[in-house]
């Protein structure tokens, strides 16, 4: 009966998003809007959140096609700082390439590169104070590298070796360093978002001057924690910076599955009463300027900022991923915002502070630095080559003090190892 | 010493700790100005200020996530989840984050948070104001689970929980907030004024986590219980004239295995009583432990008296609740076996 009375109504249709290009397709990013550099207004850091509509739908850009830094967002950094920025980005890329290869060589189980996204973590971190707290996702290795965390420590963790500060407890790249203001990375997506807000609220409640910054990908903005974090942040005007790294892909799902067909991620800030900036994520100067702006806003008790970094994940999601199975191989090179390292290099050359020879020398230097760190790290062992941590550390740190049931299980495990005849049973390792 | 009900004792615990330690903060839905829907935080905001006691948005994952971040900063947060039935949106933050933070960072970061949450049935709370989800959390490595049964214990255990450097779930049996409940729902309600557990020191004291309490010494059998069921079990054995030894476990993780083992080896029989549903409940773990450790001392199969494996009903509450009749029948069975 219901069917009869509804025969004249149009049929509903379920919309399931589909990326523009699949494997084998020719790529044309002509419809990706790339506004001219320097054309975006730079509001006062105390501006009301509801005034950010335009900035949430455009792209803040500083570096133009000729490599000049233009417009009100130009952070006017001195050449030494620009060179340091370039160096750190080059180091991140060299590190990624080396560790990716190490995984392919079977020296570790897993790795994730951030190729094409180096500007976001490096320039963002340079715009923060050294003691501001960062709550990263797994693709901000540039934070540690920018803060001069020893490369060998990162590699020790990746290899789960004798020197691994996390005692081999964590999957490779899930770094943690309180001393470097780098919160323990979790495999569970976006859990760090409300945690960053809590840290920022704690800092504010103590009358501290430090702020927090956090990062997630565009895919994981769909998590409930994203919503709860933004709600908490706006309610308590928390001194926190939310970074959404929109690299277009969440493993095989394009950004449309996080809602990008209908809006931008920066625009989500508007509804929460949070300042929202959308930034060319491959423009290191724009990333720096936006982060410095948001940091000043947070530090002056004007509240949180959400920055969408519009970028492109140039490589696979991880060493376990093959992007040729779901996207066109032409996408990374066709990306209209180019390569963040090449663009910063062009700028330094443009202002007469850099040249091809120095760049080539820098690349040789970072490659050598990374190679040396790898050699030193591998002297501490690589994954799978015997036992690296004393066996009984398996039970350390579940609780501050070990309860009886863990002590019993530890004794059981040690007895099993003795019975196994494996050399692992020796407590001292190796 | 003062006379307190469990609400007042819990309030006093937070007051005492906040006074001693400026890093302790209290947060949750309606806990600030209003003082909590059960009045557990009444007066704390006016005494300690809005930056230490404050209302939150209605987002449990946010409340716990924010608390974890505050703990990473160096605070000692005491977040409240208004009903244990509403803790599930925060499961990810509790299980994946708070419980693992120390382990996954090899001690680099910790989560010294105490999550308070009213739990348990017996109040016509229906499906979403009666649940006992402790078994979900006892299964998680890295979380401690504490359940008091008297005002005195509630204060001492809560102070110890807040001062503990590990994440603690502190489940408060709301049926006994105002007075002990013996399971006889058709009799007038009691208050804490005549119960020795209602005598509570006004100042600071701690009850060590991980220690059970012998509520009643006996030789016929051992009853393992916690929360409201301690009182129900006690009234039932007194009425039946059975010389049961009743252990109030107080902390489920870490468990006081020594007290359990000593008692069951003495009595030779063991009954486990909890409100939570049976399958996969904490009683299963207790039963397995007793079986493993006291096998040669057992004179009868271990009995579990629990809620049924159904959602908590509204109108049929007293058919569902593991009260005197169900416990009484189990007592007969275990004494005859």
GROMACS .gro file of C-alpha atoms in nm, chain A residues 89-429:
model
  341
   89UNK     CA    1   6.298   1.915   0.554
   90UNK     CA    2   6.578   1.757   0.352
   91UNK     CA    3   6.681   1.558   0.660
   92UNK     CA    4   6.327   1.428   0.707
   93UNK     CA    5   6.315   1.316   0.345
   94UNK     CA    6   6.654   1.151   0.359
   95UNK     CA    7   6.560   0.981   0.685
   96UNK     CA    8   6.235   0.854   0.533
   97UNK     CA    9   6.410   0.715   0.228
   98UNK     CA   10   6.672   0.538   0.435
   99UNK     CA   11   6.421   0.385   0.679
  100UNK     CA   12   6.183   0.281   0.402
  101UNK     CA   13   6.473   0.094   0.244
  102UNK     CA   14   6.566  -0.054   0.583
  103UNK     CA   15   6.217  -0.200   0.606
  104UNK     CA   16   6.242  -0.341   0.254
  105UNK     CA   17   6.575  -0.497   0.355
  106UNK     CA   18   6.402  -0.670   0.643
  107UNK     CA   19   6.580  -0.471   0.913
  108UNK     CA   20   6.251  -0.361   1.066
  109UNK     CA   21   5.887  -0.457   1.039
  110UNK     CA   22   5.727  -0.130   0.942
  111UNK     CA   23   5.779   0.230   0.833
  112UNK     CA   24   5.574   0.533   0.728
  113UNK     CA   25   5.708   0.816   0.514
  114UNK     CA   26   5.578   1.172   0.504
  115UNK     CA   27   5.709   1.250   0.157
  116UNK     CA   28   5.557   1.572   0.025
  117UNK     CA   29   5.438   1.674   0.372
  118UNK     CA   30   5.776   1.770   0.521
  119UNK     CA   31   5.692   2.141   0.544
  120UNK     CA   32   5.398   2.083   0.776
  121UNK     CA   33   5.582   1.934   1.071
  122UNK     CA   34   5.913   2.115   1.016
  123UNK     CA   35   5.788   2.470   0.957
  124UNK     CA   36   5.507   2.423   1.211
  125UNK     CA   37   5.751   2.315   1.479
  126UNK     CA   38   5.986   2.604   1.402
  127UNK     CA   39   5.698   2.843   1.466
  128UNK     CA   40   5.640   2.692   1.812
  129UNK     CA   41   5.851   2.742   2.122
  130UNK     CA   42   6.081   2.456   2.213
  131UNK     CA   43   5.882   2.378   2.529
  132UNK     CA   44   5.539   2.385   2.370
  133UNK     CA   45   5.391   2.036   2.380
  134UNK     CA   46   5.316   1.847   2.060
  135UNK     CA   47   5.060   1.568   2.024
  136UNK     CA   48   5.142   1.425   1.683
  137UNK     CA   49   4.994   1.154   1.468
  138UNK     CA   50   5.234   0.906   1.311
  139UNK     CA   51   5.336   1.126   1.016
  140UNK     CA   52   5.504   1.416   1.197
  141UNK     CA   53   5.856   1.279   1.231
  142UNK     CA   54   5.962   1.630   1.129
  143UNK     CA   55   5.880   1.753   1.479
  144UNK     CA   56   6.149   1.539   1.638
  145UNK     CA   57   6.399   1.613   1.363
  146UNK     CA   58   6.334   1.986   1.387
  147UNK     CA   59   6.383   1.976   1.762
  148UNK     CA   60   6.718   1.805   1.708
  149UNK     CA   61   6.611   1.474   1.858
  150UNK     CA   62   6.899   1.241   1.774
  151UNK     CA   63   6.834   1.049   1.452
  152UNK     CA   64   6.995   0.745   1.610
  153UNK     CA   65   6.728   0.744   1.884
  154UNK     CA   66   6.454   0.742   1.621
  155UNK     CA   67   6.627   0.455   1.446
  156UNK     CA   68   6.684   0.264   1.770
  157UNK     CA   69   6.308   0.278   1.816
  158UNK     CA   70   6.243   0.170   1.457
  159UNK     CA   71   6.478  -0.125   1.505
  160UNK     CA   72   6.344  -0.210   1.855
  161UNK     CA   73   6.707  -0.265   1.947
  162UNK     CA   74   6.906  -0.267   2.270
  163UNK     CA   75   6.912   0.112   2.283
  164UNK     CA   76   6.540   0.159   2.209
  165UNK     CA   77   6.415   0.394   2.478
  166UNK     CA   78   6.069   0.236   2.446
  167UNK     CA   79   6.218  -0.109   2.525
  168UNK     CA   80   6.084  -0.262   2.207
  169UNK     CA   81   5.730  -0.219   2.335
  170UNK     CA   82   5.605  -0.007   2.048
  171UNK     CA   83   5.557  -0.053   1.676
  172UNK     CA   84   5.824   0.131   1.474
  173UNK     CA   85   5.772   0.510   1.440
  174UNK     CA   86   5.544   0.531   1.745
  175UNK     CA   87   5.803   0.755   1.911
  176UNK     CA   88   5.773   0.918   2.252
  177UNK     CA   89   5.992   1.183   2.409
  178UNK     CA   90   5.875   1.394   2.697
  179UNK     CA   91   6.207   1.578   2.701
  180UNK     CA   92   6.150   1.694   2.344
  181UNK     CA   93   5.785   1.785   2.397
  182UNK     CA   94   5.666   1.497   2.179
  183UNK     CA   95   5.375   1.302   2.321
  184UNK     CA   96   5.371   0.924   2.295
  185UNK     CA   97   5.219   0.825   1.962
  186UNK     CA   98   4.920   0.594   1.973
  187UNK     CA   99   4.798   0.366   1.701
  188UNK     CA  100   4.442   0.472   1.777
  189UNK     CA  101   4.356   0.764   1.554
  190UNK     CA  102   4.279   1.112   1.689
  191UNK     CA  103   4.292   1.009   2.055
  192UNK     CA  104   4.569   1.270   2.084
  193UNK     CA  105   4.327   1.550   1.997
  194UNK     CA  106   4.137   1.575   2.328
  195UNK     CA  107   4.461   1.492   2.508
  196UNK     CA  108   4.623   1.799   2.357
  197UNK     CA  109   4.326   2.006   2.468
  198UNK     CA  110   4.360   1.867   2.819
  199UNK     CA  111   4.729   1.951   2.826
  200UNK     CA  112   4.653   2.303   2.706
  201UNK     CA  113   4.375   2.343   2.963
  202UNK     CA  114   4.613   2.225   3.234
  203UNK     CA  115   4.873   2.478   3.123
  204UNK     CA  116   4.610   2.753   3.129
  205UNK     CA  117   4.472   2.646   3.466
  206UNK     CA  118   4.823   2.666   3.611
  207UNK     CA  119   4.887   3.010   3.465
  208UNK     CA  120   5.169   2.864   3.254
  209UNK     CA  121   5.279   3.022   2.922
  210UNK     CA  122   5.318   2.700   2.723
  211UNK     CA  123   5.070   2.594   2.457
  212UNK     CA  124   4.987   2.262   2.290
  213UNK     CA  125   4.969   2.165   1.926
  214UNK     CA  126   4.824   1.850   1.778
  215UNK     CA  127   4.805   1.689   1.435
  216UNK     CA  128   4.574   1.443   1.267
  217UNK     CA  129   4.504   1.348   0.910
  218UNK     CA  130   4.193   1.453   0.722
  219UNK     CA  131   4.066   1.096   0.730
  220UNK     CA  132   4.068   1.080   1.108
  221UNK     CA  133   3.877   1.407   1.148
  222UNK     CA  134   3.581   1.171   1.115
  223UNK     CA  135   3.660   1.022   1.456
  224UNK     CA  136   3.443   1.125   1.749
  225UNK     CA  137   3.748   1.246   1.939
  226UNK     CA  138   3.789   1.522   1.680
  227UNK     CA  139   3.448   1.656   1.772
  228UNK     CA  140   3.498   1.623   2.146
  229UNK     CA  141   3.836   1.797   2.125
  230UNK     CA  142   3.703   2.094   1.931
  231UNK     CA  143   3.407   2.125   2.167
  232UNK     CA  144   3.628   2.121   2.475
  233UNK     CA  145   3.874   2.363   2.316
  234UNK     CA  146   3.612   2.620   2.233
  235UNK     CA  147   3.430   2.587   2.565
  236UNK     CA  148   3.745   2.652   2.772
  237UNK     CA  149   3.923   2.868   2.509
  238UNK     CA  150   4.214   2.626   2.536
  239UNK     CA  151   4.557   2.740   2.413
  240UNK     CA  152   4.585   2.470   2.149
  241UNK     CA  153   4.653   2.450   1.777
  242UNK     CA  154   4.467   2.182   1.581
  243UNK     CA  155   4.646   2.079   1.264
  244UNK     CA  156   4.458   1.879   1.004
  245UNK     CA  157   4.697   1.740   0.748
  246UNK     CA  158   4.473   1.702   0.445
  247UNK     CA  159   4.693   1.488   0.222
  248UNK     CA  160   4.391   1.375   0.020
  249UNK     CA  161   4.423   1.008   0.118
  250UNK     CA  162   4.343   0.796   0.423
  251UNK     CA  163   4.509   0.472   0.316
  252UNK     CA  164   4.293   0.389   0.010
  253UNK     CA  165   4.005   0.622   0.092
  254UNK     CA  166   4.014   0.963  -0.071
  255UNK     CA  167   3.925   1.272   0.133
  256UNK     CA  168   3.565   1.255   0.012
  257UNK     CA  169   3.508   0.984   0.268
  258UNK     CA  170   3.591   1.232   0.540
  259UNK     CA  171   3.347   1.485   0.396
  260UNK     CA  172   3.575   1.685   0.166
  261UNK     CA  173   3.333   1.685  -0.127
  262UNK     CA  174   3.099   1.920   0.058
  263UNK     CA  175   3.331   2.147   0.254
  264UNK     CA  176   3.686   2.212   0.369
  265UNK     CA  177   3.831   2.085   0.692
  266UNK     CA  178   3.922   2.438   0.801
  267UNK     CA  179   3.557   2.532   0.764
  268UNK     CA  180   3.465   2.285   1.035
  269UNK     CA  181   3.623   2.527   1.280
  270UNK     CA  182   3.353   2.784   1.212
  271UNK     CA  183   3.074   2.580   1.363
  272UNK     CA  184   3.275   2.529   1.680
  273UNK     CA  185   3.357   2.895   1.718
  274UNK     CA  186   3.724   2.832   1.648
  275UNK     CA  187   3.948   3.032   1.415
  276UNK     CA  188   4.003   2.831   1.098
  277UNK     CA  189   4.285   2.876   0.850
  278UNK     CA  190   4.336   2.679   0.531
  279UNK     CA  191   4.696   2.676   0.424
  280UNK     CA  192   4.902   2.559   0.129
  281UNK     CA  193   5.074   2.274   0.312
  282UNK     CA  194   5.353   2.256   0.055
  283UNK     CA  195   5.444   2.620   0.120
  284UNK     CA  196   5.675   2.611   0.422
  285UNK     CA  197   5.646   2.985   0.476
  286UNK     CA  198   5.267   2.974   0.478
  287UNK     CA  199   5.275   2.685   0.727
  288UNK     CA  200   5.521   2.876   0.945
  289UNK     CA  201   5.320   3.197   0.929
  290UNK     CA  202   4.988   3.030   1.006
  291UNK     CA  203   5.134   2.837   1.297
  292UNK     CA  204   5.307   3.145   1.440
  293UNK     CA  205   4.976   3.333   1.408
  294UNK     CA  206   4.786   3.054   1.585
  295UNK     CA  207   5.054   3.031   1.853
  296UNK     CA  208   5.026   3.402   1.923
  297UNK     CA  209   4.650   3.372   1.936
  298UNK     CA  210   4.676   3.086   2.186
  299UNK     CA  211   4.946   3.256   2.393
  300UNK     CA  212   4.736   3.570   2.431
  301UNK     CA  213   4.435   3.374   2.561
  302UNK     CA  214   4.239   3.429   2.240
  303UNK     CA  215   4.175   3.058   2.212
  304UNK     CA  216   4.229   2.771   1.973
  305UNK     CA  217   4.294   2.767   1.599
  306UNK     CA  218   4.236   2.492   1.347
  307UNK     CA  219   4.476   2.487   1.053
  308UNK     CA  220   4.402   2.270   0.753
  309UNK     CA  221   4.724   2.197   0.568
  310UNK     CA  222   4.626   2.126   0.210
  311UNK     CA  223   4.885   1.886   0.075
  312UNK     CA  224   4.931   1.554  -0.100
  313UNK     CA  225   5.054   1.218   0.034
  314UNK     CA  226   5.312   1.156  -0.234
  315UNK     CA  227   5.383   0.797  -0.139
  316UNK     CA  228   5.206   0.493  -0.001
  317UNK     CA  229   5.033   0.506   0.334
  318UNK     CA  230   5.299   0.280   0.485
  319UNK     CA  231   5.540   0.004   0.394
  320UNK     CA  232   5.234  -0.224   0.403
  321UNK     CA  233   5.053  -0.025   0.137
  322UNK     CA  234   5.064  -0.020  -0.243
  323UNK     CA  235   4.896   0.300  -0.367
  324UNK     CA  236   4.902   0.181  -0.729
  325UNK     CA  237   4.609  -0.042  -0.635
  326UNK     CA  238   4.369   0.247  -0.574
  327UNK     CA  239   4.498   0.572  -0.729
  328UNK     CA  240   4.660   0.691  -1.044
  329UNK     CA  241   5.038   0.679  -1.048
  330UNK     CA  242   5.032   1.025  -1.205
  331UNK     CA  243   4.884   1.202  -0.905
  332UNK     CA  244   5.195   1.287  -0.698
  333UNK     CA  245   5.376   1.459  -0.985
  334UNK     CA  246   5.062   1.634  -1.111
  335UNK     CA  247   4.982   1.785  -0.771
  336UNK     CA  248   4.950   2.157  -0.843
  337UNK     CA  249   5.114   2.275  -0.520
  338UNK     CA  250   5.436   2.101  -0.615
  339UNK     CA  251   5.706   1.979  -0.380
  340UNK     CA  252   5.764   2.166  -0.052
  341UNK     CA  253   6.141   2.124  -0.059
  342UNK     CA  254   6.174   2.236  -0.420
  343UNK     CA  255   5.960   2.541  -0.350
  344UNK     CA  256   6.158   2.654  -0.047
  345UNK     CA  257   6.480   2.591  -0.236
  346UNK     CA  258   6.356   2.807  -0.525
  347UNK     CA  259   6.277   3.085  -0.282
  348UNK     CA  260   6.622   3.078  -0.125
  349UNK     CA  261   6.779   3.078  -0.472
  350UNK     CA  262   6.550   3.362  -0.574
  351UNK     CA  263   6.667   3.584  -0.289
  352UNK     CA  264   7.030   3.502  -0.359
  353UNK     CA  265   7.086   3.297  -0.046
  354UNK     CA  266   7.122   2.952  -0.202
  355UNK     CA  267   7.228   2.776  -0.521
  356UNK     CA  268   7.226   2.434  -0.683
  357UNK     CA  269   7.575   2.350  -0.567
  358UNK     CA  270   7.498   2.426  -0.204
  359UNK     CA  271   7.176   2.232  -0.232
  360UNK     CA  272   7.353   1.931  -0.376
  361UNK     CA  273   7.615   1.956  -0.101
  362UNK     CA  274   7.336   1.974   0.161
  363UNK     CA  275   7.174   1.663   0.020
  364UNK     CA  276   7.507   1.479   0.033
  365UNK     CA  277   7.558   1.597   0.391
  366UNK     CA  278   7.216   1.488   0.517
  367UNK     CA  279   7.247   1.156   0.337
  368UNK     CA  280   7.580   1.100   0.509
  369UNK     CA  281   7.439   1.209   0.844
  370UNK     CA  282   7.148   0.969   0.812
  371UNK     CA  283   7.376   0.690   0.690
  372UNK     CA  284   7.608   0.739   0.984
  373UNK     CA  285   7.318   0.740   1.228
  374UNK     CA  286   7.185   0.422   1.070
  375UNK     CA  287   7.521   0.251   1.101
  376UNK     CA  288   7.543   0.350   1.465
  377UNK     CA  289   7.185   0.241   1.532
  378UNK     CA  290   7.237  -0.094   1.362
  379UNK     CA  291   7.531  -0.152   1.593
  380UNK     CA  292   7.265  -0.166   1.864
  381UNK     CA  293   7.084  -0.436   1.670
  382UNK     CA  294   6.803  -0.465   1.419
  383UNK     CA  295   6.464  -0.626   1.452
  384UNK     CA  296   6.465  -1.003   1.453
  385UNK     CA  297   6.833  -1.047   1.530
  386UNK     CA  298   6.795  -1.206   1.868
  387UNK     CA  299   6.669  -1.053   2.183
  388UNK     CA  300   6.737  -0.686   2.234
  389UNK     CA  301   6.572  -0.602   2.562
  390UNK     CA  302   6.603  -0.804   2.881
  391UNK     CA  303   6.317  -1.047   2.851
  392UNK     CA  304   6.152  -0.954   3.177
  393UNK     CA  305   6.103  -0.591   3.067
  394UNK     CA  306   5.794  -0.727   2.893
  395UNK     CA  307   5.611  -0.688   3.224
  396UNK     CA  308   5.757  -0.352   3.325
  397UNK     CA  309   5.539  -0.045   3.311
  398UNK     CA  310   5.196  -0.203   3.293
  399UNK     CA  311   5.158  -0.050   3.639
  400UNK     CA  312   5.397   0.159   3.843
  401UNK     CA  313   5.445  -0.137   4.079
  402UNK     CA  314   5.409  -0.489   3.949
  403UNK     CA  315   5.109  -0.674   4.097
  404UNK     CA  316   5.126  -1.040   4.193
  405UNK     CA  317   4.956  -1.168   3.879
  406UNK     CA  318   5.215  -1.003   3.654
  407UNK     CA  319   5.498  -1.128   3.874
  408UNK     CA  320   5.358  -1.479   3.839
  409UNK     CA  321   5.325  -1.447   3.463
  410UNK     CA  322   5.678  -1.310   3.440
  411UNK     CA  323   5.809  -1.611   3.630
  412UNK     CA  324   5.612  -1.836   3.397
  413UNK     CA  325   5.758  -1.668   3.090
  414UNK     CA  326   6.112  -1.693   3.224
  415UNK     CA  327   6.058  -2.063   3.293
  416UNK     CA  328   5.924  -2.112   2.940
  417UNK     CA  329   6.232  -1.948   2.798
  418UNK     CA  330   6.461  -2.168   3.005
  419UNK     CA  331   6.270  -2.471   2.881
  420UNK     CA  332   6.284  -2.351   2.521
  421UNK     CA  333   6.663  -2.365   2.514
  422UNK     CA  334   6.667  -2.033   2.329
  423UNK     CA  335   6.943  -1.790   2.419
  424UNK     CA  336   6.668  -1.534   2.488
  425UNK     CA  337   6.622  -1.684   2.831
  426UNK     CA  338   6.941  -1.515   2.943
  427UNK     CA  339   6.828  -1.198   3.114
  428UNK     CA  340   7.113  -0.981   2.994
  429UNK     CA  341   6.993  -0.988   2.633
   0.00000   0.00000   0.00000
